[in-house]
């Protein structure tokens, strides 16, 4: 399962009611500082200090309960993108700001399901718009991985032609396998 944390709701002062009602009692740190420490140093300190058992919402102020699972206004577009990809909210929230944790089985992520592998049959210097499809293209290398937005001309189901300059950026040549995701 792939998880994606969405920023939780913050009030007009950019404060997290959930953090103020729970996290600050364990950490004695403002939300922004604790969030920064977690991002830079990892989240082990959270595990060390937070309760190991579920938190009973009945013990929190209503203001904190009301934001559980609610996305920050600036994160709504990201949440919609994840939902479009097949992610859903199953009730798990981030311990800092109670933002929704979206999840999806890897095999069910739309971009993974719709991506395909193709072999480069030829490199071309230019292509017409009506014969090419806009795609996200990657070189499939574990080291020196590269990904670009490029137009791909389909020779047949398993072979494609790409621009010489795109092949150069990807570090590939004729015969190489590339991963393609057509954009719709």
CSV table of C-alpha atoms in Angstrom, one decimal:
chain,number,residue,atom,x,y,z
A,1,UNK,CA,0.0,0.0,0.0
A,2,UNK,CA,1.2,3.5,-0.8
A,3,UNK,CA,0.4,6.2,1.7
A,4,UNK,CA,0.2,10.0,1.0
A,5,UNK,CA,-0.2,12.5,3.9
A,6,UNK,CA,-2.2,15.6,3.1
A,7,UNK,CA,-1.6,18.7,5.1
A,8,UNK,CA,-4.3,19.1,7.8
A,9,UNK,CA,-6.6,22.1,8.3
A,10,UNK,CA,-5.0,25.2,9.9
A,11,UNK,CA,-6.9,28.2,11.2
A,12,UNK,CA,-6.6,31.8,10.0
A,13,UNK,CA,-3.5,32.2,12.1
A,14,UNK,CA,-1.9,29.1,10.5
A,15,UNK,CA,-2.3,27.2,13.8
A,16,UNK,CA,-3.5,23.6,14.0
A,17,UNK,CA,-6.3,23.1,16.5
A,18,UNK,CA,-5.5,19.4,16.6
A,19,UNK,CA,-1.8,20.0,17.4
A,20,UNK,CA,-2.7,22.6,20.0
A,21,UNK,CA,-5.0,20.1,21.8
A,22,UNK,CA,-2.8,17.1,21.6
A,23,UNK,CA,0.7,17.5,20.2
A,24,UNK,CA,1.8,20.5,22.2
A,25,UNK,CA,0.9,18.6,25.4
A,26,UNK,CA,3.6,16.0,24.6
A,27,UNK,CA,6.2,18.2,22.8
A,28,UNK,CA,5.9,21.7,24.2
A,29,UNK,CA,6.8,23.0,20.7
A,30,UNK,CA,4.8,25.1,18.2
A,31,UNK,CA,3.4,23.0,15.3
A,32,UNK,CA,5.6,24.6,12.7
A,33,UNK,CA,8.8,23.8,14.7
A,34,UNK,CA,7.8,20.2,15.4
A,35,UNK,CA,6.8,19.7,11.7
A,36,UNK,CA,10.2,21.1,10.7
A,37,UNK,CA,12.1,18.8,13.1
A,38,UNK,CA,10.2,15.8,11.8
A,39,UNK,CA,10.9,16.7,8.2
A,40,UNK,CA,14.7,17.3,8.8
A,41,UNK,CA,15.5,14.7,11.4
A,42,UNK,CA,12.9,12.0,10.8
A,43,UNK,CA,9.9,11.1,12.9
A,44,UNK,CA,11.5,8.9,15.5
A,45,UNK,CA,11.1,11.5,18.2
A,46,UNK,CA,7.3,11.5,17.5
A,47,UNK,CA,7.2,7.7,18.2
A,48,UNK,CA,9.2,8.2,21.3
A,49,UNK,CA,6.9,10.9,22.8
A,50,UNK,CA,3.4,10.4,21.5
A,51,UNK,CA,1.0,7.9,23.0
A,52,UNK,CA,1.3,4.4,21.7
A,53,UNK,CA,-2.5,3.7,21.8
A,54,UNK,CA,-5.3,5.3,19.9
A,55,UNK,CA,-6.3,8.8,21.0
A,56,UNK,CA,-9.9,9.1,22.1
A,57,UNK,CA,-11.4,12.0,20.3
A,58,UNK,CA,-13.9,12.5,23.2
A,59,UNK,CA,-10.9,13.7,25.3
A,60,UNK,CA,-10.1,16.6,22.8
A,61,UNK,CA,-11.8,20.0,22.5
A,62,UNK,CA,-14.5,20.1,19.8
A,63,UNK,CA,-12.3,22.5,17.7
A,64,UNK,CA,-9.7,19.8,17.4
A,65,UNK,CA,-12.3,17.0,16.7
A,66,UNK,CA,-13.8,19.1,13.9
A,67,UNK,CA,-10.6,19.2,11.9
A,68,UNK,CA,-9.8,15.4,12.0
A,69,UNK,CA,-9.4,14.2,8.4
A,70,UNK,CA,-10.0,17.7,7.0
A,71,UNK,CA,-7.5,19.0,4.3
A,72,UNK,CA,-5.8,22.3,4.4
A,73,UNK,CA,-7.2,24.7,1.8
A,74,UNK,CA,-3.9,24.7,-0.1
A,75,UNK,CA,-3.9,20.9,-0.2
A,76,UNK,CA,-7.4,20.3,-1.7
A,77,UNK,CA,-6.0,20.2,-5.2
A,78,UNK,CA,-3.4,17.6,-4.2
A,79,UNK,CA,-6.0,15.5,-2.5
A,80,UNK,CA,-8.2,15.6,-5.7
A,81,UNK,CA,-5.2,14.6,-7.8
A,82,UNK,CA,-4.5,11.6,-5.5
A,83,UNK,CA,-8.2,10.7,-5.6
A,84,UNK,CA,-8.1,10.8,-9.4
A,85,UNK,CA,-5.1,8.4,-9.2
A,86,UNK,CA,-7.2,6.0,-7.1
A,87,UNK,CA,-6.2,7.0,-3.6
A,88,UNK,CA,-8.9,7.2,-0.9
A,89,UNK,CA,-9.2,8.3,2.7
A,90,UNK,CA,-9.8,5.4,5.0
A,91,UNK,CA,-9.8,7.2,8.3
A,92,UNK,CA,-6.1,7.4,9.2
A,93,UNK,CA,-4.8,10.8,10.0
A,94,UNK,CA,-1.4,12.5,10.6
A,95,UNK,CA,-0.5,12.7,14.3
A,96,UNK,CA,0.6,16.3,14.0
A,97,UNK,CA,-2.3,18.1,12.3
A,98,UNK,CA,-4.9,15.3,11.8
A,99,UNK,CA,-4.7,15.7,8.1
A,100,UNK,CA,-6.0,12.8,6.0
A,101,UNK,CA,-3.7,10.0,5.1
A,102,UNK,CA,-4.6,8.8,1.6
A,103,UNK,CA,-3.9,5.3,0.5
A,104,UNK,CA,-3.9,3.0,-2.5
A,105,UNK,CA,-2.6,-0.4,-3.5
A,106,UNK,CA,0.4,0.2,-5.7
A,107,UNK,CA,-1.1,-1.8,-8.5
A,108,UNK,CA,-4.3,0.3,-8.4
A,109,UNK,CA,-2.6,3.7,-8.9
A,110,UNK,CA,-3.9,4.9,-12.2
A,111,UNK,CA,-0.5,6.2,-13.5
A,112,UNK,CA,1.1,2.9,-12.7
A,113,UNK,CA,-1.7,0.9,-14.3
A,114,UNK,CA,-1.7,3.0,-17.4
A,115,UNK,CA,2.1,3.3,-17.9
A,116,UNK,CA,3.7,1.0,-20.5
A,117,UNK,CA,7.1,0.0,-21.6
A,118,UNK,CA,8.2,0.7,-25.2
A,119,UNK,CA,11.3,0.3,-27.3
A,120,UNK,CA,12.8,3.2,-29.2
A,121,UNK,CA,12.7,2.3,-32.9
A,122,UNK,CA,14.1,5.6,-34.1
A,123,UNK,CA,15.2,9.1,-33.1
A,124,UNK,CA,13.8,12.0,-35.1
A,125,UNK,CA,14.8,15.6,-35.5
A,126,UNK,CA,11.3,16.9,-35.6
A,127,UNK,CA,7.7,15.7,-35.4
A,128,UNK,CA,4.3,17.0,-36.3
A,129,UNK,CA,1.8,17.6,-33.5
A,130,UNK,CA,-0.9,15.5,-35.2
A,131,UNK,CA,1.3,12.3,-35.2
A,132,UNK,CA,2.7,12.6,-31.7
A,133,UNK,CA,1.1,12.1,-28.2
A,134,UNK,CA,2.2,14.1,-25.2
A,135,UNK,CA,3.6,11.7,-22.6
A,136,UNK,CA,5.5,11.4,-19.4
A,137,UNK,CA,8.6,9.5,-20.4
A,138,UNK,CA,11.3,7.9,-18.3
A,139,UNK,CA,14.5,6.0,-19.1
A,140,UNK,CA,13.8,3.1,-16.7
A,141,UNK,CA,17.4,3.3,-15.2
A,142,UNK,CA,17.8,2.7,-11.5
A,143,UNK,CA,20.9,5.0,-11.4
A,144,UNK,CA,20.7,8.2,-13.4
A,145,UNK,CA,16.9,7.9,-13.6
A,146,UNK,CA,15.4,10.7,-15.7
A,147,UNK,CA,11.9,11.7,-16.5
A,148,UNK,CA,10.6,14.3,-19.0
A,149,UNK,CA,7.4,15.5,-20.6
A,150,UNK,CA,7.8,14.8,-24.3
A,151,UNK,CA,5.9,14.0,-27.5
A,152,UNK,CA,6.1,10.4,-28.6
A,153,UNK,CA,5.3,9.0,-32.1
A,154,UNK,CA,3.9,5.5,-32.0
A,155,UNK,CA,5.4,3.2,-34.6
A,156,UNK,CA,3.3,0.3,-33.3
A,157,UNK,CA,2.1,-1.0,-30.0
A,158,UNK,CA,5.6,-1.7,-28.6
A,159,UNK,CA,7.9,0.6,-30.5
A,160,UNK,CA,8.0,4.4,-30.5
A,161,UNK,CA,10.0,7.3,-32.0
A,162,UNK,CA,11.1,10.2,-29.9
A,163,UNK,CA,13.0,13.4,-30.7
A,164,UNK,CA,16.8,13.3,-30.6
A,165,UNK,CA,17.0,16.0,-28.0
A,166,UNK,CA,14.6,14.1,-25.7
A,167,UNK,CA,16.7,11.0,-26.1
A,168,UNK,CA,19.7,13.0,-25.2
A,169,UNK,CA,18.1,14.3,-22.0
A,170,UNK,CA,16.9,10.8,-21.1
A,171,UNK,CA,20.3,9.3,-21.8
A,172,UNK,CA,18.9,6.7,-24.2
A,173,UNK,CA,19.3,5.6,-27.8
A,174,UNK,CA,17.7,3.4,-30.4
A,175,UNK,CA,16.7,0.1,-28.9
A,176,UNK,CA,16.5,1.3,-25.4
A,177,UNK,CA,13.4,0.6,-23.3
A,178,UNK,CA,11.5,3.6,-22.0
A,179,UNK,CA,8.4,3.9,-19.8
A,180,UNK,CA,5.6,6.0,-21.2
A,181,UNK,CA,2.4,7.4,-19.6
A,182,UNK,CA,0.1,9.1,-22.1
A,183,UNK,CA,-1.5,12.3,-20.8
A,184,UNK,CA,-5.2,12.7,-21.4
